[in-house]
């Protein structure tokens, strides 16, 4: 979505497209001579990208505007012989935050967001469950994260052996490319092979997501970190119920950012337990953590918002 423009690319036998999005240039190039990603060397200049194939100059493609000196992601589809290259523009597009970088337990995370989607920071409600996941063994466990932002819980689960791991967020090309950057920066090549990044609007069709789950049966672990403030409870539950494995668990963590409407956040669990979903719910934890929004607006400590609440949900109580 939000395609600014698309132009064909045809240089020295390399064909493809150059697609422009806000803050992002996506190059899709068909390179039939390549057999694997290691065949292709990439040299990125501010306003051009040059490719070498097995040490031989292949093509130099001019870019319509300056880009950052490191790709957000670079993927090679071995079957289709296509190189997919995501390049962040140097100019921050209107309606987006500037990229910032932060560290968490040895992970480096790039944070960038479309305005009012709040993926531009590392929220305590993502850190608290990630600490729990970091202590577990998730070998071969299928994972789906909704509203992933920078994707910290999914990255930690992938490091702990989970797979397949599907990270989703609002279908904005720049935000999804940012997720791919975090994946490539922090995971090994073996771990990355287990990870997919997809756009998903809550409550929309989940067929493509379900195809990524083992046997199309759904995901054993689902992660929802700090999503209840949106108050889109029905849409969120539609995606949860459609993608949850019969023996799966949904981890829901959040802060009550606005104490005035805190009761509306918690209505999520009342709706989840009622028909048609009939989910079982358990409160797992309640941990003190300063709400970043309190800092933003100099509100000072607040007994209601300065806690992370952690719940689990499942179709059967044995899996809470």
PDB file of N, CA, C and O in Angstrom, residues 68-107:
ATOM      1  N   UNK A  68      19.895   5.326   2.776  1.00  0.00           N
ATOM      2  CA  UNK A  68      20.832   5.027   3.855  1.00  0.00           C
ATOM      3  C   UNK A  68      21.893   4.045   3.360  1.00  0.00           C
ATOM      4  O   UNK A  68      21.695   3.323   2.381  1.00  0.00           O
ATOM      5  N   UNK A  69      23.026   4.006   4.076  1.00  0.00           N
ATOM      6  CA  UNK A  69      24.168   3.226   3.586  1.00  0.00           C
ATOM      7  C   UNK A  69      24.084   1.743   3.914  1.00  0.00           C
ATOM      8  O   UNK A  69      25.031   0.992   3.660  1.00  0.00           O
ATOM      9  N   UNK A  70      22.969   1.297   4.460  1.00  0.00           N
ATOM     10  CA  UNK A  70      22.771  -0.127   4.742  1.00  0.00           C
ATOM     11  C   UNK A  70      21.343  -0.506   4.361  1.00  0.00           C
ATOM     12  O   UNK A  70      20.401   0.199   4.722  1.00  0.00           O
ATOM     13  N   UNK A  71      21.155  -1.593   3.638  1.00  0.00           N
ATOM     14  CA  UNK A  71      19.786  -1.998   3.294  1.00  0.00           C
ATOM     15  C   UNK A  71      18.983  -2.354   4.538  1.00  0.00           C
ATOM     16  O   UNK A  71      19.535  -2.865   5.526  1.00  0.00           O
ATOM     17  N   UNK A  72      17.682  -2.089   4.490  1.00  0.00           N
ATOM     18  CA  UNK A  72      16.822  -2.586   5.552  1.00  0.00           C
ATOM     19  C   UNK A  72      16.727  -4.104   5.474  1.00  0.00           C
ATOM     20  O   UNK A  72      16.702  -4.794   6.491  1.00  0.00           O
ATOM     21  N   UNK A  73      16.657  -4.633   4.273  1.00  0.00           N
ATOM     22  CA  UNK A  73      16.721  -6.085   4.109  1.00  0.00           C
ATOM     23  C   UNK A  73      17.158  -6.413   2.690  1.00  0.00           C
ATOM     24  O   UNK A  73      16.966  -5.622   1.764  1.00  0.00           O
ATOM     25  N   UNK A  74      17.753  -7.593   2.553  1.00  0.00           N
ATOM     26  CA  UNK A  74      18.200  -8.088   1.251  1.00  0.00           C
ATOM     27  C   UNK A  74      17.917  -9.584   1.235  1.00  0.00           C
ATOM     28  O   UNK A  74      18.496 -10.334   2.028  1.00  0.00           O
ATOM     29  N   UNK A  75      16.965  -9.994   0.395  1.00  0.00           N
ATOM     30  CA  UNK A  75      16.564 -11.395   0.344  1.00  0.00           C
ATOM     31  C   UNK A  75      16.695 -11.910  -1.079  1.00  0.00           C
ATOM     32  O   UNK A  75      16.396 -11.186  -2.022  1.00  0.00           O
ATOM     33  N   UNK A  76      17.125 -13.155  -1.200  1.00  0.00           N
ATOM     34  CA  UNK A  76      17.222 -13.776  -2.519  1.00  0.00           C
ATOM     35  C   UNK A  76      16.339 -15.009  -2.547  1.00  0.00           C
ATOM     36  O   UNK A  76      16.510 -15.931  -1.744  1.00  0.00           O
ATOM     37  N   UNK A  77      15.362 -14.994  -3.444  1.00  0.00           N
ATOM     38  CA  UNK A  77      14.481 -16.135  -3.630  1.00  0.00           C
ATOM     39  C   UNK A  77      15.153 -17.105  -4.600  1.00  0.00           C
ATOM     40  O   UNK A  77      15.226 -16.846  -5.803  1.00  0.00           O
ATOM     41  N   UNK A  78      15.673 -18.206  -4.057  1.00  0.00           N
ATOM     42  CA  UNK A  78      16.438 -19.153  -4.861  1.00  0.00           C
ATOM     43  C   UNK A  78      15.575 -19.778  -5.951  1.00  0.00           C
ATOM     44  O   UNK A  78      16.035 -20.003  -7.080  1.00  0.00           O
ATOM     45  N   UNK A  79      14.318 -20.032  -5.644  1.00  0.00           N
ATOM     46  CA  UNK A  79      13.443 -20.721  -6.596  1.00  0.00           C
ATOM     47  C   UNK A  79      13.080 -19.821  -7.780  1.00  0.00           C
ATOM     48  O   UNK A  79      13.093 -20.253  -8.928  1.00  0.00           O
ATOM     49  N   UNK A  80      12.760 -18.547  -7.485  1.00  0.00           N
ATOM     50  CA  UNK A  80      12.381 -17.636  -8.555  1.00  0.00           C
ATOM     51  C   UNK A  80      13.556 -16.817  -9.082  1.00  0.00           C
ATOM     52  O   UNK A  80      13.392 -16.032 -10.013  1.00  0.00           O
ATOM     53  N   UNK A  81      14.740 -17.009  -8.486  1.00  0.00           N
ATOM     54  CA  UNK A  81      15.945 -16.267  -8.881  1.00  0.00           C
ATOM     55  C   UNK A  81      15.703 -14.751  -8.818  1.00  0.00           C
ATOM     56  O   UNK A  81      16.054 -14.001  -9.725  1.00  0.00           O
ATOM     57  N   UNK A  82      15.089 -14.309  -7.721  1.00  0.00           N
ATOM     58  CA  UNK A  82      14.780 -12.891  -7.552  1.00  0.00           C
ATOM     59  C   UNK A  82      15.477 -12.338  -6.317  1.00  0.00           C
ATOM     60  O   UNK A  82      15.457 -12.960  -5.245  1.00  0.00           O
ATOM     61  N   UNK A  83      16.079 -11.173  -6.483  1.00  0.00           N
ATOM     62  CA  UNK A  83      16.661 -10.435  -5.370  1.00  0.00           C
ATOM     63  C   UNK A  83      15.666  -9.357  -4.955  1.00  0.00           C
ATOM     64  O   UNK A  83      15.187  -8.577  -5.790  1.00  0.00           O
ATOM     65  N   UNK A  84      15.334  -9.323  -3.656  1.00  0.00           N
ATOM     66  CA  UNK A  84      14.425  -8.308  -3.119  1.00  0.00           C
ATOM     67  C   UNK A  84      15.210  -7.436  -2.158  1.00  0.00           C
ATOM     68  O   UNK A  84      15.747  -7.919  -1.147  1.00  0.00           O
ATOM     69  N   UNK A  85      15.295  -6.166  -2.475  1.00  0.00           N
ATOM     70  CA  UNK A  85      16.141  -5.240  -1.747  1.00  0.00           C
ATOM     71  C   UNK A  85      15.294  -4.075  -1.222  1.00  0.00           C
ATOM     72  O   UNK A  85      14.654  -3.376  -2.009  1.00  0.00           O
ATOM     73  N   UNK A  86      15.280  -3.889   0.100  1.00  0.00           N
ATOM     74  CA  UNK A  86      14.554  -2.789   0.724  1.00  0.00           C
ATOM     75  C   UNK A  86      15.548  -1.730   1.172  1.00  0.00           C
ATOM     76  O   UNK A  86      16.446  -2.011   1.981  1.00  0.00           O
ATOM     77  N   UNK A  87      15.395  -0.508   0.658  1.00  0.00           N
ATOM     78  CA  UNK A  87      16.323   0.587   0.946  1.00  0.00           C
ATOM     79  C   UNK A  87      15.569   1.737   1.601  1.00  0.00           C
ATOM     80  O   UNK A  87      14.586   2.245   1.042  1.00  0.00           O
ATOM     81  N   UNK A  88      16.024   2.159   2.777  1.00  0.00           N
ATOM     82  CA  UNK A  88      15.404   3.292   3.464  1.00  0.00           C
ATOM     83  C   UNK A  88      15.960   4.592   2.897  1.00  0.00           C
ATOM     84  O   UNK A  88      17.173   4.752   2.741  1.00  0.00           O
ATOM     85  N   UNK A  89      15.085   5.521   2.570  1.00  0.00           N
ATOM     86  CA  UNK A  89      15.539   6.819   2.063  1.00  0.00           C
ATOM     87  C   UNK A  89      16.105   7.664   3.194  1.00  0.00           C
ATOM     88  O   UNK A  89      15.718   7.511   4.358  1.00  0.00           O
ATOM     89  N   UNK A  90      17.036   8.542   2.844  1.00  0.00           N
ATOM     90  CA  UNK A  90      17.625   9.419   3.867  1.00  0.00           C
ATOM     91  C   UNK A  90      16.606  10.413   4.410  1.00  0.00           C
ATOM     92  O   UNK A  90      16.640  10.777   5.589  1.00  0.00           O
ATOM     93  N   UNK A  91      15.709  10.862   3.558  1.00  0.00           N
ATOM     94  CA  UNK A  91      14.680  11.808   3.990  1.00  0.00           C
ATOM     95  C   UNK A  91      13.565  11.045   4.713  1.00  0.00           C
ATOM     96  O   UNK A  91      13.069  10.039   4.207  1.00  0.00           O
ATOM     97  N   UNK A  92      13.184  11.528   5.892  1.00  0.00           N
ATOM     98  CA  UNK A  92      12.089  10.914   6.643  1.00  0.00           C
ATOM     99  C   UNK A  92      10.776  11.400   6.039  1.00  0.00           C
ATOM    100  O   UNK A  92      10.522  12.606   5.968  1.00  0.00           O
ATOM    101  N   UNK A  93       9.932  10.499   5.586  1.00  0.00           N
ATOM    102  CA  UNK A  93       8.686  10.943   4.951  1.00  0.00           C
ATOM    103  C   UNK A  93       7.727  11.551   5.960  1.00  0.00           C
ATOM    104  O   UNK A  93       7.748  11.192   7.146  1.00  0.00           O
ATOM    105  N   UNK A  94       6.881  12.473   5.524  1.00  0.00           N
ATOM    106  CA  UNK A  94       5.875  13.038   6.420  1.00  0.00           C
ATOM    107  C   UNK A  94       4.990  11.935   7.006  1.00  0.00           C
ATOM    108  O   UNK A  94       4.619  10.989   6.318  1.00  0.00           O
ATOM    109  N   UNK A  95       4.690  12.063   8.281  1.00  0.00           N
ATOM    110  CA  UNK A  95       3.822  11.090   8.922  1.00  0.00           C
ATOM    111  C   UNK A  95       4.544   9.884   9.476  1.00  0.00           C
ATOM    112  O   UNK A  95       3.893   8.934   9.921  1.00  0.00           O
ATOM    113  N   UNK A  96       5.888   9.911   9.486  1.00  0.00           N
ATOM    114  CA  UNK A  96       6.676   8.814  10.041  1.00  0.00           C
ATOM    115  C   UNK A  96       7.678   9.368  11.046  1.00  0.00           C
ATOM    116  O   UNK A  96       8.118  10.515  10.943  1.00  0.00           O
ATOM    117  N   UNK A  97       8.057   8.530  12.006  1.00  0.00           N
ATOM    118  CA  UNK A  97       9.091   8.909  12.953  1.00  0.00           C
ATOM    119  C   UNK A  97      10.466   8.660  12.345  1.00  0.00           C
ATOM    120  O   UNK A  97      10.620   7.844  11.438  1.00  0.00           O
ATOM    121  N   UNK A  98      11.467   9.364  12.842  1.00  0.00           N
ATOM    122  CA  UNK A  98      12.843   9.100  12.432  1.00  0.00           C
ATOM    123  C   UNK A  98      13.303   7.793  13.075  1.00  0.00           C
ATOM    124  O   UNK A  98      12.891   7.449  14.176  1.00  0.00           O
ATOM    125  N   UNK A  99      14.147   7.021  12.388  1.00  0.00           N
ATOM    126  CA  UNK A  99      14.624   5.774  12.978  1.00  0.00           C
ATOM    127  C   UNK A  99      15.540   6.027  14.165  1.00  0.00           C
ATOM    128  O   UNK A  99      16.365   6.947  14.146  1.00  0.00           O
ATOM    129  N   UNK A 100      15.369   5.243  15.201  1.00  0.00           N
ATOM    130  CA  UNK A 100      16.276   5.261  16.350  1.00  0.00           C
ATOM    131  C   UNK A 100      16.677   3.814  16.636  1.00  0.00           C
ATOM    132  O   UNK A 100      16.011   2.868  16.205  1.00  0.00           O
ATOM    133  N   UNK A 101      17.768   3.660  17.367  1.00  0.00           N
ATOM    134  CA  UNK A 101      18.295   2.331  17.663  1.00  0.00           C
ATOM    135  C   UNK A 101      18.390   2.157  19.172  1.00  0.00           C
ATOM    136  O   UNK A 101      18.757   3.086  19.895  1.00  0.00           O
ATOM    137  N   UNK A 102      18.055   0.956  19.632  1.00  0.00           N
ATOM    138  CA  UNK A 102      18.133   0.670  21.058  1.00  0.00           C
ATOM    139  C   UNK A 102      18.645  -0.745  21.255  1.00  0.00           C
ATOM    140  O   UNK A 102      18.631  -1.562  20.330  1.00  0.00           O
ATOM    141  N   UNK A 103      19.118  -1.022  22.480  1.00  0.00           N
ATOM    142  CA  UNK A 103      19.673  -2.335  22.806  1.00  0.00           C
ATOM    143  C   UNK A 103      18.797  -3.011  23.852  1.00  0.00           C
ATOM    144  O   UNK A 103      18.226  -2.359  24.725  1.00  0.00           O
ATOM    145  N   UNK A 104      18.700  -4.331  23.740  1.00  0.00           N
ATOM    146  CA  UNK A 104      18.022  -5.133  24.758  1.00  0.00           C
ATOM    147  C   UNK A 104      18.708  -6.482  24.837  1.00  0.00           C
ATOM    148  O   UNK A 104      18.650  -7.278  23.902  1.00  0.00           O
ATOM    149  N   UNK A 105      19.408  -6.725  25.948  1.00  0.00           N
ATOM    150  CA  UNK A 105      20.066  -8.008  26.191  1.00  0.00           C
ATOM    151  C   UNK A 105      20.887  -8.499  24.992  1.00  0.00           C
ATOM    152  O   UNK A 105      20.783  -9.642  24.556  1.00  0.00           O
ATOM    153  N   UNK A 106      21.675  -7.592  24.435  1.00  0.00           N
ATOM    154  CA  UNK A 106      22.537  -7.966  23.321  1.00  0.00           C
ATOM    155  C   UNK A 106      21.892  -7.866  21.954  1.00  0.00           C
ATOM    156  O   UNK A 106      22.578  -8.040  20.943  1.00  0.00           O
ATOM    157  N   UNK A 107      20.602  -7.585  21.898  1.00  0.00           N
ATOM    158  CA  UNK A 107      19.930  -7.370  20.615  1.00  0.00           C
ATOM    159  C   UNK A 107      19.974  -5.888  20.257  1.00  0.00           C
ATOM    160  O   UNK A 107      19.844  -5.021  21.120  1.00  0.00           O
TER     161      UNK A 107
END
